[in-house]
Short mmCIF file of C-alpha atoms and ligand atoms in Angstrom, two decimals:
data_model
loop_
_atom_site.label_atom_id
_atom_site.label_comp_id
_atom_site.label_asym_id
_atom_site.label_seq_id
_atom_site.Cartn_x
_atom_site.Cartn_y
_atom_site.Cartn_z
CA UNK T 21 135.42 106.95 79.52
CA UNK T 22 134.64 105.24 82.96
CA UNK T 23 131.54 106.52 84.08
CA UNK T 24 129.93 105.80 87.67
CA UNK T 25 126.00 106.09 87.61
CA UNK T 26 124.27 106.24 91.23
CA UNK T 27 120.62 105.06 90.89
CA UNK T 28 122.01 102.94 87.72
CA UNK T 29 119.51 100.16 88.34
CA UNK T 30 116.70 102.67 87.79
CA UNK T 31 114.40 103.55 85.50
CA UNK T 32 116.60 106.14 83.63
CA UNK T 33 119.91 104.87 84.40
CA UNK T 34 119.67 101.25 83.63
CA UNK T 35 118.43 103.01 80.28
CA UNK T 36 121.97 105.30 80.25
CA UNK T 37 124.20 102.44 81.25
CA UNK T 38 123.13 100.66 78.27
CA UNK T 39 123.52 103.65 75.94
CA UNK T 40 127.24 104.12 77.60
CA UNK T 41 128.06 100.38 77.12
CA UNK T 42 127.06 100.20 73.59
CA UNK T 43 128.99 103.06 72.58
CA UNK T 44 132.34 101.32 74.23
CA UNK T 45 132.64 103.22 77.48
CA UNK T 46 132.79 101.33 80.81
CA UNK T 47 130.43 101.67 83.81
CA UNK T 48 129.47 100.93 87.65
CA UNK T 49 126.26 101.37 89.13
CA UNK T 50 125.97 102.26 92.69
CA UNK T 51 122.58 101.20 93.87
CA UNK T 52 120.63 100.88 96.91
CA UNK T 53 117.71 99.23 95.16
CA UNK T 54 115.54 100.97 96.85
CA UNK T 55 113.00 101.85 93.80
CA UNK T 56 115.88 100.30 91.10
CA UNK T 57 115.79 96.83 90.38
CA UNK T 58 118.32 94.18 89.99
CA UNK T 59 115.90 92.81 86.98
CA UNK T 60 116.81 96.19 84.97
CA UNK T 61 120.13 95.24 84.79
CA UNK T 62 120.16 91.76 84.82
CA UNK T 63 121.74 91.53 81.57
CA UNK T 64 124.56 93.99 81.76
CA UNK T 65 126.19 91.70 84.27
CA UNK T 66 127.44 89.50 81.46
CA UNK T 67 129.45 92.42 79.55
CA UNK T 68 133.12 93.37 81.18
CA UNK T 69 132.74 96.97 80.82
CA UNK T 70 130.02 96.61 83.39
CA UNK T 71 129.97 96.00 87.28
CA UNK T 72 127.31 96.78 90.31
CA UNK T 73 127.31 97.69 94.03
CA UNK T 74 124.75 97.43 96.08
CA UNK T 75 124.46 100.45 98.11
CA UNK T 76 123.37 104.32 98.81
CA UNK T 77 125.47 107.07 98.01
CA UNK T 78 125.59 106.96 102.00
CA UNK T 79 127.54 104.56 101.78
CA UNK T 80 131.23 106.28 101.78
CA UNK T 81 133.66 104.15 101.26
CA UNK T 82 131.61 102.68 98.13
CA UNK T 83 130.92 105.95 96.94
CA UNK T 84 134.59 106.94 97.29
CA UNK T 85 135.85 103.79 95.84
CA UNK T 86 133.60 104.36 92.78
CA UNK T 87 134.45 107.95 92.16
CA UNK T 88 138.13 107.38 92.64
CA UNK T 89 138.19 105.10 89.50
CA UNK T 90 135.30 107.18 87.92
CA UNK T 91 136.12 110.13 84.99
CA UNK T 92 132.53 111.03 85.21
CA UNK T 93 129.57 110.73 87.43
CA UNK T 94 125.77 110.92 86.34
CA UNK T 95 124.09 111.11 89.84
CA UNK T 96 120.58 109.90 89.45
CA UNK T 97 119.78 108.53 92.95
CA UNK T 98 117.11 109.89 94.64
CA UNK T 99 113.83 109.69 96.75
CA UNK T 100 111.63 109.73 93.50
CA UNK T 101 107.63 109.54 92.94
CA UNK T 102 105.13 111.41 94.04
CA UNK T 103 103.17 109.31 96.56
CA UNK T 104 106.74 107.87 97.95
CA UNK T 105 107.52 111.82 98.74
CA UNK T 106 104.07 111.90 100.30
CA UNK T 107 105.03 108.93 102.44
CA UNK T 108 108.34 109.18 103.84
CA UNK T 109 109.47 113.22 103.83
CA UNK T 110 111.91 112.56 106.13
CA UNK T 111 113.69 110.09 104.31
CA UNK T 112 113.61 111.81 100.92
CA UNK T 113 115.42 115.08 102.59
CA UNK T 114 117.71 112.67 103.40
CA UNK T 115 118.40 110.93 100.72
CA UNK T 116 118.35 113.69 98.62
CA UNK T 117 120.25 116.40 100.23
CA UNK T 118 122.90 114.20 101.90
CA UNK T 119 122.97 112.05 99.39
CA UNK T 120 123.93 114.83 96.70
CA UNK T 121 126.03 116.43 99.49
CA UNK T 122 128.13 113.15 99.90
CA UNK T 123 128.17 112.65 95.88
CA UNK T 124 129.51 116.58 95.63
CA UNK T 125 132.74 116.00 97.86
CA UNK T 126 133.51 112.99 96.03
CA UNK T 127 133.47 114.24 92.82
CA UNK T 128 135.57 117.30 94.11
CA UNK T 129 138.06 115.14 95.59
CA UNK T 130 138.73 112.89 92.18
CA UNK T 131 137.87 116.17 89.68
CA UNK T 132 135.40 114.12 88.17
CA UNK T 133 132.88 115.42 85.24
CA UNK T 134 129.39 115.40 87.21
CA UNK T 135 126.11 115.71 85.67
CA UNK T 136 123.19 116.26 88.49
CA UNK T 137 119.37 115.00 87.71
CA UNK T 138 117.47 117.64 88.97
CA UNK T 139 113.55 117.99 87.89
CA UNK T 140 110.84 120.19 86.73
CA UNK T 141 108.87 120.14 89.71
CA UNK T 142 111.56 123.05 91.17
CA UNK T 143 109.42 125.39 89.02
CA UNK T 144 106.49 124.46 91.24
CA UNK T 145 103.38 126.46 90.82
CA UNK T 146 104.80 128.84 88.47
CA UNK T 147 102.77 130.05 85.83
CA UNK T 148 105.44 131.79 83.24
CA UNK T 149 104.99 129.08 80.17
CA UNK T 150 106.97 127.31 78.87
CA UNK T 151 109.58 127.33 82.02
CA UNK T 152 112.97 128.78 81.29
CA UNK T 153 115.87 127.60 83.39
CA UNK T 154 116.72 131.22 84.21
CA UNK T 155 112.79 131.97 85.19
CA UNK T 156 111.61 132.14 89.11
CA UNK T 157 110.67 129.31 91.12
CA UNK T 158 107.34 129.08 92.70
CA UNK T 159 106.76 126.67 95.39
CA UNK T 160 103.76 126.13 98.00
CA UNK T 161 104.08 126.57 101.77
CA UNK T 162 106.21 123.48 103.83
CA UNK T 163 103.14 122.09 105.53
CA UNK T 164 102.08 121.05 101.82
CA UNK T 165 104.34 117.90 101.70
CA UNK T 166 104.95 117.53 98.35
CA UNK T 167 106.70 120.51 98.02
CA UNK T 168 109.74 118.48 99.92
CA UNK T 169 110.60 117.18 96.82
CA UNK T 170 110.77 119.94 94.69
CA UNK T 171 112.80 122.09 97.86
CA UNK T 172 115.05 119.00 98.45
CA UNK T 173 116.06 119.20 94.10
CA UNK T 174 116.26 122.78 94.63
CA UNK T 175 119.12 122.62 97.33
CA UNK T 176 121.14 119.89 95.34
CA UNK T 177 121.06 122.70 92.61
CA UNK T 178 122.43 125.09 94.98
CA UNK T 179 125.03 122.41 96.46
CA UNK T 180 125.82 121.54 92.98
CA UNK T 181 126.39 125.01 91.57
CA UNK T 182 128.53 125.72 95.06
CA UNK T 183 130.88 123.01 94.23
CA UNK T 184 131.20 124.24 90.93
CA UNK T 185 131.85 128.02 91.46
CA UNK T 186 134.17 126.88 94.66
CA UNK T 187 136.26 124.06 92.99
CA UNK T 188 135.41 124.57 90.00
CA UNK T 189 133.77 121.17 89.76
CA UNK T 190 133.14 120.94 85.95
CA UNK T 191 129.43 120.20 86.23
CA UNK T 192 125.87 120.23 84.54
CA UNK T 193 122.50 120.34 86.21
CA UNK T 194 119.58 118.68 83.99
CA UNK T 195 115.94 119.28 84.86
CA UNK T 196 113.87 116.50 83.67
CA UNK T 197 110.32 116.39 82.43
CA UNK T 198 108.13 113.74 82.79
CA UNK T 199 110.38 111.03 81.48
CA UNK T 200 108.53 108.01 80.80
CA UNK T 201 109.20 104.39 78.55
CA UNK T 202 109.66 101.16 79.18
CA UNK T 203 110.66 99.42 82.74
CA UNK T 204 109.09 102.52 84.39
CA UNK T 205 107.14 101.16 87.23
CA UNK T 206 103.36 102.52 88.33
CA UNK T 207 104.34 101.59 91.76
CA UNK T 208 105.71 104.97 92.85
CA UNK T 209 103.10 106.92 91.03
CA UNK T 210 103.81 107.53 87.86
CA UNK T 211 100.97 108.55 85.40
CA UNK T 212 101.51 106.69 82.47
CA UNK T 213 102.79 102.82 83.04
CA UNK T 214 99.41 103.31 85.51
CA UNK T 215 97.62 103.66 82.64
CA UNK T 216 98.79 101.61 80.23
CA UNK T 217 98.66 98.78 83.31
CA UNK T 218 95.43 99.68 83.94
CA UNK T 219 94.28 99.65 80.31
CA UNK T 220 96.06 96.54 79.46
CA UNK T 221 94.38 94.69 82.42
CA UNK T 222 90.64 96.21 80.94
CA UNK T 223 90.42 97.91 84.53
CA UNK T 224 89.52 101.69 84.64
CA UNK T 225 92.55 104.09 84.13
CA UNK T 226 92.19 106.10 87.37
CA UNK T 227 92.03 110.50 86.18
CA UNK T 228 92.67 112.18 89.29
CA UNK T 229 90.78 115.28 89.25
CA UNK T 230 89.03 116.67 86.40
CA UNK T 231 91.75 115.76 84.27
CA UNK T 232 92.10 118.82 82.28
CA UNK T 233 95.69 119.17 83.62
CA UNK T 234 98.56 119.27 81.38
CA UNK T 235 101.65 117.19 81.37
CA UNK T 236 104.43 116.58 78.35
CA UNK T 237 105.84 113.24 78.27
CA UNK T 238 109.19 112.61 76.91
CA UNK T 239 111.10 109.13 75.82
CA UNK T 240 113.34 107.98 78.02
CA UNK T 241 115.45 107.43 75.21
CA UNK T 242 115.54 110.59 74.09
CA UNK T 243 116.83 111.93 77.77
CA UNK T 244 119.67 109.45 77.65
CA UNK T 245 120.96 110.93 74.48
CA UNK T 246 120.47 114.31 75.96
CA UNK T 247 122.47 112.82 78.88
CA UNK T 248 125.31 111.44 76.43
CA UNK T 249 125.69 114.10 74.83
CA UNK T 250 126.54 116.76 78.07
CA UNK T 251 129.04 113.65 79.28
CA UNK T 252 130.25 114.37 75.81
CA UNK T 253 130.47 118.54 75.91
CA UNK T 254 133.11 119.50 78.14
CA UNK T 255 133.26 123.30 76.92
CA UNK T 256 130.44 124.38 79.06
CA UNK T 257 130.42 123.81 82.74
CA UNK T 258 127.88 125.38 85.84
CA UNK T 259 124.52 125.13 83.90
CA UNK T 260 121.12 124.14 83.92
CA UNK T 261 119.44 122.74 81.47
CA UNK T 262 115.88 121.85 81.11
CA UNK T 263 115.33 118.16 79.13
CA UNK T 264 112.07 117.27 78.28
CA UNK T 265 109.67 116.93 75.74
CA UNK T 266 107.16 120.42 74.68
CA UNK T 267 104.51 118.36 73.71
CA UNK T 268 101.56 119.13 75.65
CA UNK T 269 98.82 116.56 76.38
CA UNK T 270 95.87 117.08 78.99
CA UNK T 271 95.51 113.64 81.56
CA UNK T 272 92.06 113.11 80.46
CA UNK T 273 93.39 112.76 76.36
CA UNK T 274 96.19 110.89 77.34
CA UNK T 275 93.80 108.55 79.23
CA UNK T 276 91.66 108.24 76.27
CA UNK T 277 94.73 107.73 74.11
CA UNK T 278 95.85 105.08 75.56
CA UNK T 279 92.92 103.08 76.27
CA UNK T 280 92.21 103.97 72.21
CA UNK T 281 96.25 102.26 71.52
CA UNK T 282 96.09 99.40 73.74
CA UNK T 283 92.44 98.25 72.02
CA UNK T 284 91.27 98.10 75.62
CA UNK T 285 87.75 98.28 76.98
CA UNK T 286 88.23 99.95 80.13
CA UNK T 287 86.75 103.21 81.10
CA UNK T 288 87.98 106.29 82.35
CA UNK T 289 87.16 107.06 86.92
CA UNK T 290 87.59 110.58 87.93
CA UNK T 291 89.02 110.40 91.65
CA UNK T 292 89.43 113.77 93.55
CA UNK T 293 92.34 114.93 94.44
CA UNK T 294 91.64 114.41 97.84
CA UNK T 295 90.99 110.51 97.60
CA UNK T 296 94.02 110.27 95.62
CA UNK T 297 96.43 111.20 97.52
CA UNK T 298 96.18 113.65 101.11
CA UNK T 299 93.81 116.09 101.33
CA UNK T 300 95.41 119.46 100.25
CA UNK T 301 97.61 117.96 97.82
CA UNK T 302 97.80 120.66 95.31
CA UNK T 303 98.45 119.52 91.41
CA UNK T 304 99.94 121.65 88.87
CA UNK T 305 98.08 122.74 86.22
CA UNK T 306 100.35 122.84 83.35
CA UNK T 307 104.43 122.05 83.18
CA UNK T 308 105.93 122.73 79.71
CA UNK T 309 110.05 123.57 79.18
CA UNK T 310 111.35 125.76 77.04
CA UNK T 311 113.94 123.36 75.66
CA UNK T 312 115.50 126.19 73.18
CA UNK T 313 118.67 126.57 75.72
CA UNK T 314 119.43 122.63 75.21
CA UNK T 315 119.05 122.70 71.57
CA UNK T 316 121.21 125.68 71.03
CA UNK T 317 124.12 124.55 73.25
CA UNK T 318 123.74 120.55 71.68
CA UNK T 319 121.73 120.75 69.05
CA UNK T 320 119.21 118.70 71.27
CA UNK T 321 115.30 117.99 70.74
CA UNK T 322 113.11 114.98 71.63
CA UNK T 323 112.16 112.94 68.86
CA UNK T 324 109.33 110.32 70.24
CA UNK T 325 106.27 111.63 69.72
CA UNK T 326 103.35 110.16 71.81
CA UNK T 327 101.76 107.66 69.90
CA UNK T 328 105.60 105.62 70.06
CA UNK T 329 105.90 106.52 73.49
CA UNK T 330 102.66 104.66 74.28
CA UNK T 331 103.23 101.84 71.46
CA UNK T 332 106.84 101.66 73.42
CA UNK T 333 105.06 100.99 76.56
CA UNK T 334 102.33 99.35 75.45
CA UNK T 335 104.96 96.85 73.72
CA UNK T 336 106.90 96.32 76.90
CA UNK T 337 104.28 96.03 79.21
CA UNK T 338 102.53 93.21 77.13
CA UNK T 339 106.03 91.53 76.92
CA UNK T 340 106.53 91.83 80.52
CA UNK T 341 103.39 89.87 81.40
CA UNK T 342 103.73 86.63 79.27
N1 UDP K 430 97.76 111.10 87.70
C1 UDP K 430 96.51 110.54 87.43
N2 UDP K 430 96.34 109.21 87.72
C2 UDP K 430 97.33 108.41 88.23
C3 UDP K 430 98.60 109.00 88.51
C4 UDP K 430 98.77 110.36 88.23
O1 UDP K 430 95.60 111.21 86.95
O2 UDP K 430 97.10 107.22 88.44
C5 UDP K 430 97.98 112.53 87.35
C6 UDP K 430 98.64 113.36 88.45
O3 UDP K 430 97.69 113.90 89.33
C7 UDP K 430 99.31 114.46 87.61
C8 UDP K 430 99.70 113.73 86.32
O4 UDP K 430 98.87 112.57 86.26
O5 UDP K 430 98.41 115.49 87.29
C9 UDP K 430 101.17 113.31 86.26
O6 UDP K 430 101.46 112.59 87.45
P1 UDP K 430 102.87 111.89 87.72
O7 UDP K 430 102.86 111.41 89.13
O8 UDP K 430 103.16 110.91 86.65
O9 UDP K 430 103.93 113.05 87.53
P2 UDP K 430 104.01 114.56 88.08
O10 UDP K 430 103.95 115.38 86.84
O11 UDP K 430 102.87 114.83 88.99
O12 UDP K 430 105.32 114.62 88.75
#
């Protein structure tokens, strides 16, 4: 298969594209670089199945030239990290909505297989745990800007599952949970290489608010072969699927965990909310999936448990330094 990953110099992508190249199926990355890096994929370059543009999925005639030659898309570009969001709303409706919006009509126009990364935080402030892709969504009022994100996911569902019941666009929308692993940057927000950063530099791992809130973390390499697998199962088309890992952890333990992993001899700094990012910002509380629809259509469940996840990252970050 020729698959066409947008975001592919990502995080998560760059992490798919090598998954996809190992297992003998070709790929292009369509990239704006605007949180990806080139450094991610640095070493793909080499192999033939592989190429890379530089550009946004507003970028049509890319985007078009890509999907013509594509038989699947996994559309993973997007405005992404929370204090990013909190910067720049504008630019993540934007990037988000159009961006899925121009990714839809090209995938209709070549009938190619699309899988859409969507995210937990649509379930927003809802409080029926574990979430359940089929549960209600609960988000805060638009003057609280983080709720742009989750609203901005929300209508690329809606776009997505349009195009599908329209066209019928064979298509899959996956809700991911806290993915984390190695060459996930801190930069943009994200809880954990922050930590492990923090902890390997012996400075203190910064808890915002009491801590006691709950998060599950879940291997990036156990998303990709969630992701491989829906490429792979063609029966089912127009769902959602949560992906994610229901192994809870409270920010405070997973501070002291790592600090405990890494041998380090920082300490732990509260910092309210308020100090941490805008005042208002409201955090959720807990954010576990119920992952049983996933497993029962592909068999799927994470296998990393946390103390690999952190060795993982702890490994990588270590590595990355020298
Ligand atoms: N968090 C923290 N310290 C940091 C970054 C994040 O305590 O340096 C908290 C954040 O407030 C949230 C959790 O860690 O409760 C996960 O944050 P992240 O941005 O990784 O993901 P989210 O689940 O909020 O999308």
């Amino acid at each position: 298969m020729h698959i066409l990953i947008t975001g592919g110099a990502g995080f998560i992508g760059s992490h798919l594209a090598d998954a996809l190249l190992r297992r003998g199926d070709s790929v292009s990355v369509l990239d704006n670089l605007s949180t990806g890096s080139v450094d991610n994929i640095r070493r793909l370059q080499e192999h033939p199945g592989f190429s890379f543009t530089h550009g946004g999925v507003d970028d049509g005639p890319a985007l078009d030239r890509l999907a013509s030659q594509a038989d699947a898309i996994v559309h993973l570009a997007a405005a992404v990290g929370v204090q990013l969001i909190l910067e720049q709303p504008t630019k993540t409706i934007e990037t988000n909505v159009l961006g899925t919006h121009a990714l839809l009509g090209a995938a209709r126009r070549y009938g190619c297989q699309t899988l859409i990364a969507s995210t937990s935080e649509v379930y927003g402030k809802s409080e029926a745990l574990p979430f359940s892709e089929d549960g209600d969504l609960v988000l805060g009022p638009p003057d609280r800007t983080r709720w742009v994100y989750a609203a901005t996911k929300l209508l690329d569902e809606f776009l997505a599952l349009a195009a599908h019941k329209e066209s019928g666009l064979p298509l899959t929308i996956m809700r991911l949970f806290n993915v984390v692993g190695p060459r996930q940057t801190g930069r943009f927000g994200m809880v954990l290489p922050r930590f492990v950063n923090q902890a390997l530099r012996g400075q203190p791992l910064t808890v915002y608010g009491d801590g006691s809130q709950t998060r599950c973390f879940c291997h990036v390499s156990d998303v990709v072969r969630a992701m491989v697998a829906l490429l792979d199962q063609t029966t089912k088309s127009g769902q959602i699927y949560n992906i994610g890992s229901n192994h809870e952890v409270t920010i405070r333990e997973l501070a002291e965990f790592i600090i405990d992993r890494a041998d380090s001899t920082s300490s732990i700094r509260y910092l309210p909310y308020d100090e941490a990012y805008l005042a208002g910002f409201e955090d959720l509380r807990r954010r576990v999936p119920d992952i049983s629809k996933i497993d029962a259509e592909i068999g799927w469940t994470p296998t990393y448990l946390l103390p690999k996840i952190l060795d993982d990252m702890i490994a990588y970050e270590r590595e990355s330094a020298t």
